[in-house]
Coordinates of C-alpha atoms in Angstrom, one line a residue:
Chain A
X1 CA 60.3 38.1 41.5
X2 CA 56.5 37.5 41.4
X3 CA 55.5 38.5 37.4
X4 CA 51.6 39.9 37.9
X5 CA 51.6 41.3 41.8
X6 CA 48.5 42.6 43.2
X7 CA 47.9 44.5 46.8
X8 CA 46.8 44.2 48.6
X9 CA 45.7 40.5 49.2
X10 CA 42.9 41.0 51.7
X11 CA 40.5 43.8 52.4
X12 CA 37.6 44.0 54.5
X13 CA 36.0 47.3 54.3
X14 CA 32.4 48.6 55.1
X15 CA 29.2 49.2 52.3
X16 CA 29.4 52.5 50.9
X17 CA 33.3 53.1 51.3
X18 CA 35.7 53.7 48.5
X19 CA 38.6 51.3 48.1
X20 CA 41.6 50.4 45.2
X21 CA 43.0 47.1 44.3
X22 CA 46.5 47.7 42.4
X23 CA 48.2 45.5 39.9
X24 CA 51.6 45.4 38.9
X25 CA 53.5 42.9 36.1
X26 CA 57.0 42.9 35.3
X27 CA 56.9 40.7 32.0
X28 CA 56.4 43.2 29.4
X29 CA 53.4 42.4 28.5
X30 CA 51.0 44.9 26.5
X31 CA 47.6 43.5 28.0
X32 CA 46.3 43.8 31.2
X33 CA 42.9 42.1 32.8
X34 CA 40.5 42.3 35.7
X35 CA 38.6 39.3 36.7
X36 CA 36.1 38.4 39.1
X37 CA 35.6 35.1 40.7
X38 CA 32.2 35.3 43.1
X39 CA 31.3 32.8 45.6
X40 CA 30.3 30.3 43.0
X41 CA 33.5 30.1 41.4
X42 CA 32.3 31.8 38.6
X43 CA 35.4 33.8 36.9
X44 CA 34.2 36.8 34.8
X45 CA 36.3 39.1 32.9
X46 CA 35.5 42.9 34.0
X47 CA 38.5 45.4 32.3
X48 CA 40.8 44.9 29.8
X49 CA 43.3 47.5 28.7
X50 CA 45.7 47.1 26.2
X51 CA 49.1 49.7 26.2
X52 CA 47.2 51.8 28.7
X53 CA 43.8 52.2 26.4
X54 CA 41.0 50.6 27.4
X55 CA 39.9 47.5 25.0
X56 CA 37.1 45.6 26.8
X57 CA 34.6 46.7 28.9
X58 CA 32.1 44.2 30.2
X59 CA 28.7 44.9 31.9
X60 CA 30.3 46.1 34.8
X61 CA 28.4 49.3 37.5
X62 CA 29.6 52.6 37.1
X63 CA 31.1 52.7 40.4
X64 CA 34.2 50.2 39.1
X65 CA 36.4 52.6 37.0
X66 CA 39.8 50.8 36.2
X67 CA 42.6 53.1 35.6
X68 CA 46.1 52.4 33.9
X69 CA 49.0 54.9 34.3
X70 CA 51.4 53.1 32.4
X71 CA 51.1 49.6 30.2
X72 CA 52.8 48.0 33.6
X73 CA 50.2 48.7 35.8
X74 CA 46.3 48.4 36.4
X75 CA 44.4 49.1 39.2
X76 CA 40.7 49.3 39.9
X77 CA 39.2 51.5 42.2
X78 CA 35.6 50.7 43.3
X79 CA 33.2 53.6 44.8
X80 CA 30.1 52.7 47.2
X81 CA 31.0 49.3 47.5
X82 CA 27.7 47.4 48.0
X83 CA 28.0 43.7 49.7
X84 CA 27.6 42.2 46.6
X85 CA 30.8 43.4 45.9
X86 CA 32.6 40.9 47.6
X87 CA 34.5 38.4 45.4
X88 CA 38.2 37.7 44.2
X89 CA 39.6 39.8 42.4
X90 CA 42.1 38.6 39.6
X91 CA 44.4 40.6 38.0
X92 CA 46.1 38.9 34.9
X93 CA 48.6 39.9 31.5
X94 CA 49.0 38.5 28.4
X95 CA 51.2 39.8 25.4
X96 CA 48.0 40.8 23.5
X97 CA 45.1 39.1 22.0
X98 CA 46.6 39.0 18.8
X99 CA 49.4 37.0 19.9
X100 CA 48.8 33.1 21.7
X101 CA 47.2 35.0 24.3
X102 CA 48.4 33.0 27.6
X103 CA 47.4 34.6 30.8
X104 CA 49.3 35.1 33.5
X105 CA 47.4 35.9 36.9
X106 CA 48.1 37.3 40.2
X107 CA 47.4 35.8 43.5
X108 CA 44.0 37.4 43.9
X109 CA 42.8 40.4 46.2
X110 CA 39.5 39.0 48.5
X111 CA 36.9 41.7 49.2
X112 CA 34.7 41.3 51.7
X113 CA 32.4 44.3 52.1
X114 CA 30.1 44.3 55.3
Chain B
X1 CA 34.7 35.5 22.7
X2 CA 33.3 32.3 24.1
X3 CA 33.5 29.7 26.8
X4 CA 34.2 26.1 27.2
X5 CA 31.9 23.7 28.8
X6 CA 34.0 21.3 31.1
X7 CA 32.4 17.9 31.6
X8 CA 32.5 16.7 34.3
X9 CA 31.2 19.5 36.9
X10 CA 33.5 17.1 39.5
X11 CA 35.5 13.9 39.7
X12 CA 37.1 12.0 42.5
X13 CA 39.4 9.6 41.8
X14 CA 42.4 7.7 43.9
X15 CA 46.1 8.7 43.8
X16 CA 47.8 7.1 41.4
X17 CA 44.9 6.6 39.1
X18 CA 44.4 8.6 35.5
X19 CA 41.9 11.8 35.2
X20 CA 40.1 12.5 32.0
X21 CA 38.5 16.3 31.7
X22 CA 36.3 16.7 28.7
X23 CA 35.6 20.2 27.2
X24 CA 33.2 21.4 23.8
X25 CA 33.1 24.6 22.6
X26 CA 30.9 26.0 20.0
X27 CA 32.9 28.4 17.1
X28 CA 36.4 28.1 15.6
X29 CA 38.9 28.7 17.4
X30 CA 42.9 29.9 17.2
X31 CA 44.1 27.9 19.9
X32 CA 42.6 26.2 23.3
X33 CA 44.2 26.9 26.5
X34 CA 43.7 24.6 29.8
X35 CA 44.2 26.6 33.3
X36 CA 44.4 25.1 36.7
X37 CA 43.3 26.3 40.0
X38 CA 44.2 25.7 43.3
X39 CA 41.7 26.3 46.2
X40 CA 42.5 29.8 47.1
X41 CA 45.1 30.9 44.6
X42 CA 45.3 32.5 41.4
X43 CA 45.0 30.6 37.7
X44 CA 47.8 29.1 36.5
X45 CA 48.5 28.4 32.3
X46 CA 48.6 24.1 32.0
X47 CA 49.2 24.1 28.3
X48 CA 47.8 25.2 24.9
X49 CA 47.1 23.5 21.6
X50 CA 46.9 24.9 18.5
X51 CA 43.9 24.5 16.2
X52 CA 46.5 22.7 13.6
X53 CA 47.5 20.5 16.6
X54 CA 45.6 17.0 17.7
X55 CA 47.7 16.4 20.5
X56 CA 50.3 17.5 23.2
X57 CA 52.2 16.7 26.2
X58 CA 53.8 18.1 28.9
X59 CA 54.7 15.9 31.8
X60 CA 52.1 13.9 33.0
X61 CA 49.2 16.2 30.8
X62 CA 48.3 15.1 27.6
X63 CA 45.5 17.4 25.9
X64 CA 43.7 16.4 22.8
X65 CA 42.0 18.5 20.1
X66 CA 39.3 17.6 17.4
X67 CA 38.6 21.0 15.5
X68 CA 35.6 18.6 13.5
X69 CA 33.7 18.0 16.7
X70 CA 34.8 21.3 18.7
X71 CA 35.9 19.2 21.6
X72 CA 39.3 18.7 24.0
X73 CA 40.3 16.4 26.7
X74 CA 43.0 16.8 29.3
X75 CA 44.1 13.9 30.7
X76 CA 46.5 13.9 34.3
X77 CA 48.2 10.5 34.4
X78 CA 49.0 8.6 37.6
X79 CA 46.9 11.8 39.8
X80 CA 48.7 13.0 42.8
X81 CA 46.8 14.8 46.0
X82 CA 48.8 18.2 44.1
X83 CA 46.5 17.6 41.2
X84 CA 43.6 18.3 43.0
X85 CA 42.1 21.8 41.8
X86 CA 40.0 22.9 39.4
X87 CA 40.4 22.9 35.7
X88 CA 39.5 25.4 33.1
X89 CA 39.4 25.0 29.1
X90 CA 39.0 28.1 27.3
X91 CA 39.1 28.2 23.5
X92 CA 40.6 31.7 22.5
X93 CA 39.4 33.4 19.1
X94 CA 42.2 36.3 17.9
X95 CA 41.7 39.1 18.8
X96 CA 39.1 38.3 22.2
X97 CA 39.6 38.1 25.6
X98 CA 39.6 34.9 27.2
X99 CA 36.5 33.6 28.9
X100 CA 36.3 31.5 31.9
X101 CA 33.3 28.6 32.0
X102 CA 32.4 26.8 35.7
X103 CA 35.7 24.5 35.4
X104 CA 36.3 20.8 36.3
X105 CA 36.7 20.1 40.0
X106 CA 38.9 17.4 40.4
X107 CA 39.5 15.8 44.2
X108 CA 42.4 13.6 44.5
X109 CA 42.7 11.2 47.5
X110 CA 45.5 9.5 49.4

């Protein structure tokens, strides 16, 4: 039973579409994360949300609008995607950032945009 | 929130040899988590320390922790070509999200 899933793993879509990356964990955990990992390796944090409200909202475009239906789930929809878009895409969950705060992460969703 | 600085950027070493990661961070801190990653794969939790801890094991890790210099080591004993990856401190604050700095790369060869 995989404990942070994310789907779909690949997705190669053209600039200017619309596309959604989900994210599911199964370990009752009350915070939920989007990362980004660019070419470079670089990992930055996007979205947090924390029992379905949102707690942390970096300097992220407009055009990614995270959404949380229930404190199990997370998924990020991007609009317009622009090439510079294209990265990995983390989802992770911790119990809260109160607690020890130990991530768990998914496998990662690569974008590409063309 | 903040980020740790790894040091170095890379290291190659031989199988069977000992890795030493070195990471400084700037503000006080609850705890101080180490992450690795595989090429291609998601982040996976090594070990944590606590800021009343100066040292801990698991398996062949040992991570160190001196609050008074804002500093951390992780040391991989007797490397395999599975420990090749890169390797992440992040010192976590209560209460902030955890932030990712550029990592150690480590290359481990047969």
């Amino acid at each position: 039973d995989t404990a942070v899933s994310q789907t779909p793993k690949y997705l190669v879509t053209q600039m200017g579409n619309d596309k959604s990356i989900k994210c599911e964990q199964n370990l009752g955990h009350d915070t939920m994360y989007w990362y980004k990992q660019d070419s470079k390796k670089f990992l930055k944090i996007m979205f947090s949300y924390n029992n379905k409200e949102l707690i942390i909202n970096e300097t992220v475009p407009n055009r990614f609008s995270p959404k949380s239906p229930d404190k199990a789930h997370l998924n990020l929809h991007i609009n317009s995607l622009e090439l510079g878009d294209s990265a990995v895409y983390f989802c992770a969950s911790s119990q809260g950032l109160n607690s020890a705060n130990v991530l768990t992460f998914g496998a990662g969703s690569r974008l590409t945009v063309l | 929130s903040q980020q740790g600085e790894e040091d170095p950027q890379a290291l190659s070493i031989q199988e069977g040899e000992n890795a030493t990661m070195n990471c400084s961070y700037k503000t006080s801190i609850n705890n101080l988590q180490w992450y690795r990653q595989n090429s291609g794969r998601g982040l996976v939790h090594l070990i944590l320390i606590r800021s009343n801890e100066r040292e801990k094991h698991s398996g062949r890790l040992r991570v160190t922790l001196d609050t008074s210099k804002k500093s951390s080591s992780l040391l991989i004993t007797a490397s395999r070509a599975a420990d090749t990856a890169s390797y992440f401190c992040v010192p976590n604050q209560a209460g902030t999200a955890l932030i990712f700095g550029k990592g150690t790369t480590l290359s481990v060869s047969s």
